Every structure is written in C-alpha cells, then in structure tokens.
Amino acid sequence: MQRRIYYKTMIQKIVILCCCLLASLVCFPQSPDRPVNDISADLKKSSNNADKAKLLLELALAYVHKPGEEKSDLDSALLLIKQAENINIKILHDKIIEAKTYFVYSNAYREKGIDSVGHLNIDKSIAVYKTLVQPEYLGEAYLEQSNYYLNYGDSGQNASRENCYDSAIAYFKKARLNKRQADVLKDLGDIKFNQANDTGAMRCLHEALNIYTSIGYKRLQGVYDLLGIVSSDKGDYLNGVKYGLLAVKAAEEDNDTTMQICTIYLRVGIAYSSWNDHYRAVEFLRKSMSIALKYKDIEAIKSVMTSLCYELVYTHDWKNMLNVIQSAKKKFSKLNHLDSLCFNVCYGYAYLTAQQYYKVQQQADILLRSNDTTKLDFNLLPMYVFLVKYYSATHQGALAVKYATKSFEFYKTVSSSIPYGYFLKAKADSVNGDYKSALDNYQNYRRINDSLLNETKSFQFAQLQVEYDTKQKEDSIKISQQNIQLLKTKNEADKKRAQLVRNVIIAASLLAITLLIIGYQFKQRNNNKLQHQQNAINHQNEILQQTVLEKNNLLEEKEWLVKEIHHRVKNNLQIVISLLSTQSKYLDNEEAIAAISESRHRMQAMSLIHQRLYQSENATSVNMQAYITELTEYLKTSFNGGKEINFLIHVDAIQLDISQAIPIGLILNEVITNAIKYAFEGREAGDIQIRMLKNNEQNIMLEIKDNGIGLPADFDLKNSTSMGMRLVTGLSKQINGKLIFENKNGVCVLVEFIRETKLSSISIV
C-alpha cells in the first residue's frame, strides 16, 4: 500500500511544484497600509512638523506598497521621503524619524530594483534604532533587511536571511508582540521547508501555532496549511490530511473566499489522493477549481485542472474530465505554448481513460509537432509521462522506452523523484519485452523507495517528539488530577448507587400519580396565568422602550455639555494666557516677567488637556501618548535659547482621567522647563528623555531624564524653596505618587503612581 501511495504522489510532482509557487503568492497577508487618499487628507490638515514628517513617510510607504509596478509611484515615494528627511534635519532632529526615513528609503529603492542603495539604507536604519529603546521597530527593520537575501540560494545567503528572521523574532519577543513573533516563525518555517529542512520547519511552525493559540488568535489556516505541506512532502499523508482539514475549517470559519482557500483546497485534495482516497480528493479539488474560476487566476486554473484530471483518471470519470477541461479553457483569452501543452496532456488523459485511442493519438501528434523533444526542457516532463502511459497501454514498447528514458533524465535530478523514474522505465521495458532491464529498474525502484519510506518514518517520529515535548507536561498534570478525583469518588459512588436506584423508582411512581391528579387543573390555571403575564410583559416593554429613548437623549445631552465645558475652560485659559502675555510687556522687573512666563506655560499645559478632551470621543480621559508629544513640542518651540534639545519620547498606550492628567501635565511642564533652562548651561545641545510605562494594568511610571550638568551637590528636595520643586512635590502627593530625584549623568525625575478612575479635586500644597 505504501508503494502505491508513493507511485501516485510522484505522478503529481509537477502539480505540487505549481501548487507551492501559487501558495507563495496568495498565502501571506498584504501590506497593512492605509489608503493613499486617507493619508493625503491627514497630511493637508497637519500643521505640526513632527506629525507632518511621520505622515510623509507613511504616504511614501503606501506608494511603495501600492499594487502594480508604476514608476511614477516610486518616484513620488522618493520625493515624499526627501521632504520628511529635510524637515527632520532642519527642525526636528528626531532619531526615530531618522531611522524610519532610512527604513522607507530601503523599501523604495528595493522596489525600484536598486538593491545596493536599499541595502545600505536598511543597515543605517538598524544602526540608529539600536541606539534607541525601540525593539518593535528593530524587528521590522530586520525583516526588511532579510528581503535582500531572498534572491540568492547559496548557504551563506540563506544563513544571513535566517539570522535576520532570528533577530526579528528576538526583538518582537522583547517588545511582547506575540502575534508578530508568531508571524515571523511561520514565515521562517516556510523558508526552512523550501530549503528541505523539514524537521526545522516543523519546529518553527509548531512554535508559531502554540503562540497563536495562547493569545486566542483564530486565523490559523496559513500555519495549518504549511504544517500539512511539510507532512505530505515527507510522505506523512495522515498528518498531511489532518492539518489540511484543520486549515479548511479555520478558513471556512473565517469566511475566507480568497485565493488562499483555493490553495488550501488544492493541497488537501493532493493529500487525499496520496492517501488513496480519490473521491474525497475530487471533492476538495472541485472546491478549489470553483474559486480559481471565480477569480480567473490562470496559473491556479492550470494547476487545479491538471490535478483534478489525474484524480478523475482513477475514478474512470472521463466525461467529467472533459467538462473540467472545457470550463477551464473558457477562462483563457489566448493560449501560450505552455498553456496548450497543459491542455493537450489533460485531453490525452481523458481520451486514454475512455480508451478512445485514435483521439489519444491525435493529442500525442499535436504534442510532438509543437514541442522540440531534442532539448532537455523540464516543462515537457508531463508530456513525456503521458506518452509513456499511452504507448504502454497500446503496447508500443519501443516508443514507451524512448520517452521513459527522456523522463528519467529529469527525475534523476531530484532525489525524491528518482523512484518514479525507475518505475516508468520498468513498465516501458516490460511492454517492450526486455524483462531483465525491467527487473533491474523495478529493483532500483523498490530499493530507493524503501529508503524514502524510512525517511518518512524518521520524520514522523521527529514530529511526534515535537508535539510530545510541547504537551507532555500539560497532559501529565491533567491525568494526575483525573486519577485523584476518580479514587475519591469511586467508593462513594458504589455506596450510593443502590440507594439511588431505589429512591428513583419510588420518586418516579409518586410523581406519576401526582401528575395524573393535578395535571388538568394545573394546565387550566397555567393558561390563564400565561395570558395575564403576556399582557403585563407587553405593557412593560412599551414603558421600557420609552425609558431607554429618554435615557439615550439625556446621555447625548450630557456628553455635549461636558465637551462644551472643556471647550470653554480651554478658551478661558487661553484668554488668561493672552492677558498674562500682554501684562508682561508692560513690566520691567525680570523676576516678575519670568514668573508670568512660567504661569503661562502651566496654563498652556492644562489648556492642552481640555483641548484634547473636547476634540476626542471620550470627554473624561486623556490619551497620554498624543498629549505628551504635543506638550513637548510646545515647550521646545517656546524656548529659543540657541540650544539644540532632542526629545526622546516613549509612551505606552495609556488613558488617564482628567484629575490625574492635569497634575501629570504640570509635573512634565515644570521638570522639562527646568531642564531646558538650566540643565545644559555651557553646552550647545542636549537630550531629554521622557518615558511613561505601564508596570501592569494599574501601576504607571513616569520618568523625565536629561544628560545635563545635574543638580547641585547640596541639593535637598525636602528643604527646597524653589516654587517649581514645591509644585512638583505637591502634585505628586495629589495623585498619591512616589517622587524620586536622582543625580546620574544628569537629573532623573521618577514619579510612580496608581491609575484611578476618579481622584479628588486638584489642589497644590
């Protein structure tokens, strides 16, 4: 049975190769870029230089990934990148934007075919990212770098590409981006499979599957599909079918009707064929063909048609073979040479199955006239195999030997295909009457086939070991718990069983008698009650609908009023800021002017919060990522001291209630202002790093650090008379936070606090 299965698999070698090529085009997700028009609209509305630079780079990347190969798109992308680069060089001096600029340059030049320039830019991007705390960006950069090794096949290039993937996986793991880590593991498994490292591929794919399931990710059809391919490639058709069906289930639950499920159906059909279940193979191949015809995918139609025709040979359904071929041919506006070869071979198999040998001879004549059989062309292999079968069936031994010999020239170049080459030669020799040569070739077929079957068994054991390693501990714990529970309940169950049976019999008898007596009366009463209850429910539903409508109106009115309050507070603060600015123009006292200036900054910090609240959907909480970026941009532009101050910002996705956001904003204002004014005396440049991180769901850590001259040696926070220091201390107490000042290569201010839904009203000690 194993040898029969292997024989049929080898007939489909060409189809499997086409299937793998088709999968590489459809099984991976497309670029997640936003539409070009949406990004362009945001860019027109943007007035902030940092936002503008980021949007320019996003728009450039969208042009690079835009479907099609338009030269104008790549030219537009390069112009946009240059604009972003100029903004950053002249104004922002932002390291993250600099690294992203190199990253997008790499994408554009690689797409343009200028690999040397693209490779140089991604190397620069990685070098800059390594100076920052940005593991997620480094992971994406290493994935981009791997693209420069895709077109090479030597071991050194393959090792470089795998190193890129390993680095990306490590950085995504560090950034806790579990899905991206699993995505890259899945792609790495695909790469190892293409390098014939099936065991390595299986380990990567199982690791990816474990991560996906641990995070509840449902779209697993891609990883199941690859697991099925790897299994089938090693002759493990049982697992090939198992994983193929899991891929089908995941795709259908995801309502996937794309070309990806076309490929999945095709592979499941081939796996069933290899497992000798031709009727199930035909079932899945028909599903695959319907999708290929729907999308008019020419290469997919040819691959599925060829495989489906092979299966219908085994079911002797030659009429359906002709229907399949004719349906496929309608989708071709024009047949090229390879298309014609494919259709002629399929027609030949249909007529050979029907034993209409004169029509088979016509197809054979067409194939031999239109193809140069003197050249060693791999595309002619399906034709040679068909001719061997035809001439063998019609006992034309010399011709069968001729084309079996030509077929073997191809099969001997692929180790896994050599047995089938010997099988064809043995069959042709037997028809030709050369039984000694037939026996020698058949013995070679058996010997090599047995060796490959041993490899299959070794692979199956390796796969079992992978699965065993990942599930042994969990299964052991479950079994132990079940055994303990069984031991505890067994004795009690034995004692109670007899008593339970007796009680059930008595109770059932009493219940039956009681039901007979009260059944009619209960039915009458119940009908009356149900009618009254239905009337009451209808009345309550009417009242409830009216109440819900009124509540929704009140909620909308409340939300509008809250936003209006934030708007007016913001406007009032802006009026006060303007009055203070006007007042400072009439003062000569430097201390008074400085005090007014500091007050303006504090009010602006609060004003920005109210502005964000009335502009956002949520009028009670503040997006700290956007707010901190906007506040630092304001402070940077407010101080013109001739120094180049670089802000390094890393803020987690954190929403704070306004009662906490305002104290945090004032703390940021005081510390950043103090750093800008005093930290870099005698220096032309400096860095200020701002981080706000979630230690867990409730604990928040805010860190503001500069690389300036640091605090004086005699500095004492508790006895400080500085208004700013007292303000920071008081605000920290207000949010029940822990305040720490550190002197290490500059000043580092740490505030640790617990995020709350609602705090008491703000006061300053």
CSV table of N, CA, C and O in Angstrom, one decimal, residues 541-577:
chain,number,residue,atom,x,y,z
A,541,ASN,N,-42.8,46.4,28.2
A,541,ASN,CA,-41.9,46.6,27.1
A,541,ASN,C,-42.1,48.0,26.5
A,541,ASN,O,-41.2,48.7,26.2
A,542,GLU,N,-43.4,48.4,26.5
A,542,GLU,CA,-43.7,49.8,26.0
A,542,GLU,C,-43.0,50.8,26.9
A,542,GLU,O,-42.4,51.8,26.4
A,543,ILE,N,-43.2,50.6,28.2
A,543,ILE,CA,-42.6,51.6,29.2
A,543,ILE,C,-41.1,51.6,29.1
A,543,ILE,O,-40.4,52.6,29.1
A,544,LEU,N,-40.5,50.4,29.0
A,544,LEU,CA,-39.0,50.2,28.9
A,544,LEU,C,-38.5,50.9,27.6
A,544,LEU,O,-37.4,51.6,27.7
A,545,GLN,N,-39.1,50.8,26.5
A,545,GLN,CA,-38.7,51.4,25.3
A,545,GLN,C,-38.7,52.9,25.4
A,545,GLN,O,-37.7,53.6,25.0
A,546,GLN,N,-39.7,53.5,26.0
A,546,GLN,CA,-39.8,54.9,26.2
A,546,GLN,C,-38.7,55.4,27.2
A,546,GLN,O,-38.0,56.4,26.9
A,547,THR,N,-38.4,54.6,28.2
A,547,THR,CA,-37.3,54.9,29.2
A,547,THR,C,-36.0,54.9,28.5
A,547,THR,O,-35.1,55.8,28.8
A,548,VAL,N,-35.7,53.9,27.7
A,548,VAL,CA,-34.4,53.8,27.0
A,548,VAL,C,-34.2,55.0,26.1
A,548,VAL,O,-33.1,55.6,26.0
A,549,LEU,N,-35.3,55.4,25.4
A,549,LEU,CA,-35.2,56.5,24.5
A,549,LEU,C,-34.8,57.8,25.2
A,549,LEU,O,-34.0,58.6,24.8
A,550,GLU,N,-35.5,58.0,26.4
A,550,GLU,CA,-35.3,59.2,27.2
A,550,GLU,C,-33.8,59.2,27.7
A,550,GLU,O,-33.1,60.2,27.8
A,551,LYS,N,-33.4,58.0,28.2
A,551,LYS,CA,-32.0,57.9,28.7
A,551,LYS,C,-31.0,58.2,27.7
A,551,LYS,O,-30.0,58.9,27.9
A,552,ASN,N,-31.2,57.7,26.5
A,552,ASN,CA,-30.2,58.0,25.4
A,552,ASN,C,-30.1,59.5,25.1
A,552,ASN,O,-29.1,60.0,24.8
A,553,ASN,N,-31.3,60.1,25.1
A,553,ASN,CA,-31.3,61.6,24.8
A,553,ASN,C,-30.6,62.3,25.9
A,553,ASN,O,-29.8,63.3,25.7
A,554,LEU,N,-30.8,61.9,27.2
A,554,LEU,CA,-30.1,62.5,28.3
A,554,LEU,C,-28.6,62.3,28.2
A,554,LEU,O,-27.8,63.3,28.5
A,555,LEU,N,-28.2,61.1,27.8
A,555,LEU,CA,-26.7,60.8,27.7
A,555,LEU,C,-26.1,61.7,26.6
A,555,LEU,O,-25.0,62.2,26.8
A,556,GLU,N,-26.8,61.8,25.5
A,556,GLU,CA,-26.2,62.6,24.4
A,556,GLU,C,-26.1,64.1,24.9
A,556,GLU,O,-25.1,64.8,24.6
A,557,GLU,N,-27.1,64.6,25.6
A,557,GLU,CA,-27.1,66.0,26.1
A,557,GLU,C,-26.0,66.1,27.1
A,557,GLU,O,-25.2,67.2,27.1
A,558,LYS,N,-25.8,65.1,28.0
A,558,LYS,CA,-24.7,65.2,29.0
A,558,LYS,C,-23.4,65.3,28.3
A,558,LYS,O,-22.5,66.1,28.7
A,559,GLU,N,-23.2,64.4,27.3
A,559,GLU,CA,-21.9,64.4,26.6
A,559,GLU,C,-21.6,65.7,26.0
A,559,GLU,O,-20.4,66.2,26.0
A,560,TRP,N,-22.6,66.3,25.3
A,560,TRP,CA,-22.4,67.6,24.7
A,560,TRP,C,-22.0,68.6,25.7
A,560,TRP,O,-21.1,69.5,25.5
A,561,LEU,N,-22.7,68.6,26.8
A,561,LEU,CA,-22.4,69.6,27.9
A,561,LEU,C,-21.0,69.5,28.4
A,561,LEU,O,-20.3,70.5,28.6
A,562,VAL,N,-20.6,68.2,28.6
A,562,VAL,CA,-19.2,68.0,29.2
A,562,VAL,C,-18.2,68.6,28.2
A,562,VAL,O,-17.2,69.3,28.5
A,563,LYS,N,-18.4,68.3,26.9
A,563,LYS,CA,-17.4,68.8,25.9
A,563,LYS,C,-17.5,70.3,25.8
A,563,LYS,O,-16.4,71.0,25.6
A,564,GLU,N,-18.7,70.9,25.9
A,564,GLU,CA,-18.8,72.3,25.9
A,564,GLU,C,-18.0,73.0,27.1
A,564,GLU,O,-17.4,74.0,27.0
A,565,ILE,N,-18.1,72.3,28.2
A,565,ILE,CA,-17.4,72.8,29.4
A,565,ILE,C,-15.9,72.8,29.2
A,565,ILE,O,-15.2,73.8,29.4
A,566,HIS,N,-15.4,71.7,28.6
A,566,HIS,CA,-14.0,71.6,28.3
A,566,HIS,C,-13.6,72.7,27.3
A,566,HIS,O,-12.5,73.3,27.4
A,567,HIS,N,-14.4,72.9,26.4
A,567,HIS,CA,-14.1,73.9,25.3
A,567,HIS,C,-14.0,75.3,26.0
A,567,HIS,O,-13.1,76.1,25.7
A,568,ARG,N,-15.0,75.6,26.8
A,568,ARG,CA,-15.0,76.9,27.5
A,568,ARG,C,-13.8,77.1,28.4
A,568,ARG,O,-13.2,78.2,28.5
A,569,VAL,N,-13.5,76.0,29.2
A,569,VAL,CA,-12.4,76.1,30.1
A,569,VAL,C,-11.1,76.4,29.3
A,569,VAL,O,-10.3,77.2,29.6
A,570,LYS,N,-10.9,75.7,28.2
A,570,LYS,CA,-9.8,75.9,27.3
A,570,LYS,C,-9.7,77.3,26.8
A,570,LYS,O,-8.7,78.0,26.8
A,571,ASN,N,-10.9,77.8,26.4
A,571,ASN,CA,-10.9,79.2,25.9
A,571,ASN,C,-10.6,80.2,27.0
A,571,ASN,O,-9.8,81.2,26.7
A,572,ASN,N,-11.1,80.0,28.2
A,572,ASN,CA,-10.8,80.9,29.3
A,572,ASN,C,-9.3,80.9,29.6
A,572,ASN,O,-8.7,81.9,29.9
A,573,LEU,N,-8.7,79.7,29.6
A,573,LEU,CA,-7.3,79.6,29.9
A,573,LEU,C,-6.5,80.3,28.8
A,573,LEU,O,-5.5,81.0,29.1
A,574,GLN,N,-6.9,80.2,27.6
A,574,GLN,CA,-6.2,80.9,26.5
A,574,GLN,C,-6.3,82.4,26.7
A,574,GLN,O,-5.4,83.2,26.4
A,575,ILE,N,-7.5,82.9,27.2
A,575,ILE,CA,-7.7,84.3,27.4
A,575,ILE,C,-6.7,84.8,28.6
A,575,ILE,O,-6.1,85.8,28.5
A,576,VAL,N,-6.7,83.9,29.6
A,576,VAL,CA,-5.8,84.3,30.7
A,576,VAL,C,-4.3,84.3,30.2
A,576,VAL,O,-3.5,85.2,30.6
A,577,ILE,N,-3.9,83.3,29.4
A,577,ILE,CA,-2.6,83.3,28.8
A,577,ILE,C,-2.3,84.6,28.0
A,577,ILE,O,-1.2,85.2,28.1
